[in-house]
Short mmCIF file of C-alpha atoms in Angstrom, two decimals:
data_model
loop_
_atom_site.label_atom_id
_atom_site.label_comp_id
_atom_site.label_asym_id
_atom_site.label_seq_id
_atom_site.Cartn_x
_atom_site.Cartn_y
_atom_site.Cartn_z
CA UNK X 1135 7.23 -17.93 11.81
CA UNK X 1136 6.25 -14.65 13.46
CA UNK X 1137 4.69 -14.62 16.86
CA UNK X 1138 2.47 -11.64 17.63
CA UNK X 1139 3.02 -9.92 21.05
CA UNK X 1140 -0.22 -8.99 22.72
CA UNK X 1141 -0.19 -5.35 23.94
CA UNK X 1142 -2.49 -6.27 26.72
CA UNK X 1143 0.52 -7.92 28.42
CA UNK X 1144 2.52 -4.81 28.27
CA UNK X 1145 0.97 -3.44 31.36
CA UNK X 1146 2.67 -6.20 33.30
CA UNK X 1147 5.82 -6.13 31.39
CA UNK X 1148 7.96 -3.04 32.03
CA UNK X 1149 10.43 -4.05 29.26
CA UNK X 1150 7.92 -4.15 26.39
CA UNK X 1151 6.04 -1.21 27.79
CA UNK X 1152 9.29 0.80 27.49
CA UNK X 1153 9.88 -0.42 24.05
CA UNK X 1154 6.43 0.72 22.81
CA UNK X 1155 6.70 3.97 24.66
CA UNK X 1156 10.03 4.77 22.97
CA UNK X 1157 8.55 4.06 19.51
CA UNK X 1158 5.61 6.20 20.10
CA UNK X 1159 7.79 8.99 21.55
CA UNK X 1160 9.34 9.72 18.25
CA UNK X 1161 5.87 9.95 16.57
CA UNK X 1162 5.32 6.50 15.27
CA UNK X 1163 1.81 4.90 16.04
CA UNK X 1164 2.43 1.19 16.92
CA UNK X 1165 -0.02 -1.26 15.39
CA UNK X 1166 1.60 -4.46 16.10
CA UNK X 1167 4.96 -5.95 17.35
CA UNK X 1168 6.12 -9.41 16.43
CA UNK X 1169 9.36 -11.37 16.76
CA UNK X 1170 11.73 -10.51 14.01
CA UNK X 1171 13.60 -13.16 11.99
CA UNK X 1172 16.82 -12.01 13.63
CA UNK X 1173 17.49 -12.81 17.22
CA UNK X 1174 17.52 -9.71 19.53
CA UNK X 1175 15.32 -7.68 17.24
CA UNK X 1176 11.61 -7.17 17.31
CA UNK X 1177 9.46 -6.30 14.17
CA UNK X 1178 7.26 -3.31 14.47
CA UNK X 1179 4.42 -2.50 12.29
CA UNK X 1180 3.59 1.31 12.45
CA UNK X 1181 1.44 3.70 10.58
CA UNK X 1182 4.52 4.77 8.73
CA UNK X 1183 5.76 1.22 7.70
CA UNK X 1184 7.71 -1.65 9.00
CA UNK X 1185 10.65 -1.22 11.25
CA UNK X 1186 12.92 -3.31 13.51
CA UNK X 1187 13.83 -2.44 16.96
CA UNK X 1188 16.47 -3.87 19.50
CA UNK X 1189 14.71 -5.53 22.53
CA UNK X 1190 16.15 -2.85 24.74
CA UNK X 1191 14.43 -0.11 22.50
CA UNK X 1192 17.79 1.53 22.04
CA UNK X 1193 18.22 1.03 18.22
CA UNK X 1194 15.53 1.46 15.56
CA UNK X 1195 16.26 0.09 12.19
CA UNK X 1196 14.56 0.43 8.70
CA UNK X 1197 16.10 -2.21 6.77
CA UNK X 1198 15.75 -5.45 4.63
CA UNK X 1199 16.44 -8.77 6.31
CA UNK X 1200 17.71 -11.65 3.78
CA UNK X 1201 17.83 -15.29 4.89
CA UNK X 1202 21.01 -16.38 3.40
CA UNK X 1203 20.24 -20.10 4.24
CA UNK X 1204 17.08 -19.88 2.28
CA UNK X 1205 18.52 -18.56 -0.98
CA UNK X 1206 18.68 -14.99 0.17
CA UNK X 1207 14.84 -14.97 0.81
CA UNK X 1208 13.74 -11.49 1.61
CA UNK X 1209 12.09 -11.86 5.09
CA UNK X 1210 11.12 -8.12 5.12
CA UNK X 1211 9.35 -8.15 1.65
CA UNK X 1212 7.42 -11.39 2.80
CA UNK X 1213 6.14 -9.52 5.84
CA UNK X 1214 5.33 -6.47 3.78
CA UNK X 1215 3.53 -8.31 1.18
CA UNK X 1216 1.26 -9.85 3.66
CA UNK X 1217 0.54 -6.22 5.13
CA UNK X 1218 -0.20 -4.96 1.60
CA UNK X 1219 -2.70 -7.67 0.84
CA UNK X 1220 -4.36 -7.34 4.15
CA UNK X 1221 -4.43 -3.57 3.87
CA UNK X 1222 -6.06 -3.54 0.32
CA UNK X 1223 -8.50 -6.18 1.21
CA UNK X 1224 -9.82 -4.06 4.22
CA UNK X 1225 -10.45 -1.18 1.69
CA UNK X 1226 -11.73 -3.31 -1.21
CA UNK X 1227 -15.31 -1.83 -0.86
CA UNK X 1228 -13.87 1.61 -1.65
CA UNK X 1229 -11.72 1.12 -4.68
CA UNK X 1230 -12.67 2.43 -8.22
CA UNK X 1231 -12.49 -0.60 -10.51
CA UNK X 1232 -11.86 -0.91 -14.20
CA UNK X 1233 -12.79 -4.76 -14.64
CA UNK X 1234 -11.36 -6.92 -17.26
CA UNK X 1235 -14.01 -9.06 -19.21
CA UNK X 1236 -11.72 -11.99 -19.25
CA UNK X 1237 -10.18 -11.34 -15.83
CA UNK X 1238 -6.91 -13.27 -15.17
CA UNK X 1239 -5.33 -10.93 -12.67
CA UNK X 1240 -6.32 -8.11 -10.18
CA UNK X 1241 -3.88 -5.42 -9.26
CA UNK X 1242 -4.41 -2.47 -7.03
CA UNK X 1243 -2.90 0.83 -8.03
CA UNK X 1244 -2.30 4.00 -5.78
CA UNK X 1245 -3.03 6.79 -8.05
CA UNK X 1246 -3.23 10.63 -8.25
CA UNK X 1247 -5.24 12.58 -10.87
CA UNK X 1248 -2.35 15.06 -11.43
CA UNK X 1249 0.40 12.47 -11.83
CA UNK X 1250 1.70 12.22 -15.48
CA UNK X 1251 2.51 8.52 -15.41
CA UNK X 1252 -0.91 7.86 -13.69
CA UNK X 1253 -2.43 9.74 -16.56
CA UNK X 1254 -0.46 7.58 -19.11
CA UNK X 1255 -1.50 4.23 -17.35
CA UNK X 1256 -5.16 5.30 -17.21
CA UNK X 1257 -5.14 6.34 -20.96
CA UNK X 1258 -4.07 2.69 -21.68
CA UNK X 1259 -6.68 1.18 -19.19
CA UNK X 1260 -8.24 -0.69 -22.20
CA UNK X 1261 -4.84 -2.38 -22.91
CA UNK X 1262 -4.73 -3.67 -19.33
CA UNK X 1263 -8.20 -4.96 -19.52
CA UNK X 1264 -7.48 -6.56 -22.77
CA UNK X 1265 -4.66 -8.35 -21.15
CA UNK X 1266 -7.10 -9.58 -18.59
CA UNK X 1267 -5.72 -7.35 -15.81
CA UNK X 1268 -8.43 -5.79 -13.63
CA UNK X 1269 -7.30 -2.49 -12.11
CA UNK X 1270 -8.62 -1.38 -8.74
CA UNK X 1271 -7.60 2.18 -7.90
CA UNK X 1272 -6.80 3.64 -4.44
CA UNK X 1273 -6.32 7.22 -3.82
CA UNK X 1274 -2.94 8.73 -2.95
CA UNK X 1275 -2.96 12.56 -3.05
CA UNK X 1276 0.54 13.34 -3.65
CA UNK X 1277 0.30 16.93 -2.05
CA UNK X 1278 -1.18 15.31 1.17
CA UNK X 1279 -4.33 15.47 2.97
CA UNK X 1280 -6.39 18.76 3.13
CA UNK X 1281 -5.18 20.09 -0.06
CA UNK X 1282 -6.79 20.86 -3.46
CA UNK X 1283 -5.27 17.59 -4.67
CA UNK X 1284 -6.97 15.74 -1.97
CA UNK X 1285 -10.39 17.46 -2.73
CA UNK X 1286 -10.24 16.55 -6.37
CA UNK X 1287 -9.70 12.90 -5.42
CA UNK X 1288 -12.61 13.07 -2.99
CA UNK X 1289 -14.73 14.64 -5.81
CA UNK X 1290 -13.85 11.63 -8.04
CA UNK X 1291 -14.70 9.03 -5.38
CA UNK X 1292 -17.98 10.82 -4.68
CA UNK X 1293 -19.08 11.25 -8.25
CA UNK X 1294 -22.13 9.47 -9.46
CA UNK X 1295 -20.08 7.83 -11.98
CA UNK X 1296 -16.48 7.46 -10.26
CA UNK X 1297 -15.11 5.63 -13.34
CA UNK X 1298 -16.08 8.57 -15.71
CA UNK X 1299 -14.88 11.16 -13.13
CA UNK X 1300 -11.55 9.38 -12.89
CA UNK X 1301 -11.23 9.40 -16.71
CA UNK X 1302 -12.25 13.05 -16.95
CA UNK X 1303 -9.89 14.14 -14.11
CA UNK X 1304 -6.92 12.30 -15.69
CA UNK X 1305 -7.83 13.88 -19.13
CA UNK X 1306 -7.50 17.25 -17.63
CA UNK X 1307 -11.19 17.98 -17.59
CA UNK X 1308 -12.75 19.47 -14.59
CA UNK X 1309 -14.78 17.37 -12.26
CA UNK X 1310 -17.77 18.70 -10.16
CA UNK X 1311 -16.71 19.43 -6.58
CA UNK X 1312 -18.45 16.85 -4.26
CA UNK X 1313 -18.11 15.51 -0.84
CA UNK X 1314 -19.55 12.38 0.83
CA UNK X 1315 -18.53 9.66 3.16
CA UNK X 1316 -15.32 8.46 1.62
CA UNK X 1317 -12.15 6.64 2.48
CA UNK X 1318 -9.62 8.60 0.34
CA UNK X 1319 -7.77 9.60 3.58
CA UNK X 1320 -7.54 5.98 4.75
CA UNK X 1321 -6.19 5.00 1.21
CA UNK X 1322 -3.45 7.65 1.58
CA UNK X 1323 -2.62 6.48 5.16
CA UNK X 1324 -2.50 2.89 3.93
CA UNK X 1325 -0.20 3.98 1.21
CA UNK X 1326 2.18 5.57 3.60
CA UNK X 1327 2.18 2.59 5.89
CA UNK X 1328 2.97 0.35 2.74
CA UNK X 1329 5.92 2.33 1.80
CA UNK X 1330 4.37 4.26 -1.24
CA UNK X 1331 6.29 7.37 -2.00
CA UNK X 1332 5.04 8.14 -5.40
CA UNK X 1333 2.31 7.25 -8.03
CA UNK X 1334 1.43 5.05 -9.64
CA UNK X 1335 2.33 2.29 -7.34
CA UNK X 1336 1.10 -1.17 -8.25
CA UNK X 1337 0.44 -3.96 -5.65
CA UNK X 1338 0.48 -7.40 -7.52
CA UNK X 1339 -1.64 -10.30 -6.27
CA UNK X 1340 1.46 -11.67 -4.58
CA UNK X 1341 1.74 -8.52 -2.50
CA UNK X 1342 4.80 -7.23 -4.27
CA UNK X 1343 4.97 -3.38 -4.70
CA UNK X 1344 6.01 -2.25 -8.08
CA UNK X 1345 6.69 1.50 -8.19
CA UNK X 1346 5.98 3.48 -11.23
CA UNK X 1347 4.26 2.94 -14.67
CA UNK X 1348 4.41 -0.49 -16.35
CA UNK X 1349 3.15 -1.03 -19.97
CA UNK X 1350 0.23 -3.49 -19.99
CA UNK X 1351 2.06 -6.07 -21.94
CA UNK X 1352 5.12 -6.20 -19.67
CA UNK X 1353 2.94 -6.25 -16.49
CA UNK X 1354 0.92 -9.03 -18.13
CA UNK X 1355 4.00 -11.04 -18.87
CA UNK X 1356 5.36 -10.73 -15.20
CA UNK X 1357 1.75 -11.67 -13.76
CA UNK X 1358 1.62 -14.74 -16.12
CA UNK X 1359 5.01 -15.89 -14.99
CA UNK X 1360 4.11 -15.67 -11.42
CA UNK X 1361 0.81 -17.77 -11.75
#
């Protein structure tokens, strides 16, 4: 079980202060440090994802840890899954939802209006809903923040009818440029933290991240098996 290290104690502990400073010196904002499943390593949650670092701060690793004695359980994926579910829950009030009438599953999808497979998925949104899958969209502008791509997603999220604006944008139709208080940047930053590198990226109810487009029936089968 992971034990969180309180940063307040760092001021009195030069060793851990040094570790944190080393991580931040290479441009990684530290959010939390915990004991790693492997002795001699610390698990570090940063704004750019999950890392491991030696206790002396000398070696930084981006890796997967498997527990051989527990059937090759992926300890890293378990930690990431928890982070993903916590992250999307924090932003749950700012998603654009396409709700299934007979809801069986809820998935979160990092999406972009210019992505071909995002458009394909959205063109089939009725099929996902028919399979009992509610889709909650989070924004992930592939071109980055402060770009035309970012502004288009802001316009979608700020539209009077965001669902229609999403459909229009993904159909290639123009969307009225709008601004408002929005969390598109927070969505993008969360995606980077959770390891999203492309769109669509689907987060399952288990916390598992599935990169790329999945046909509705295939996704439904996988979700039904995991219930």
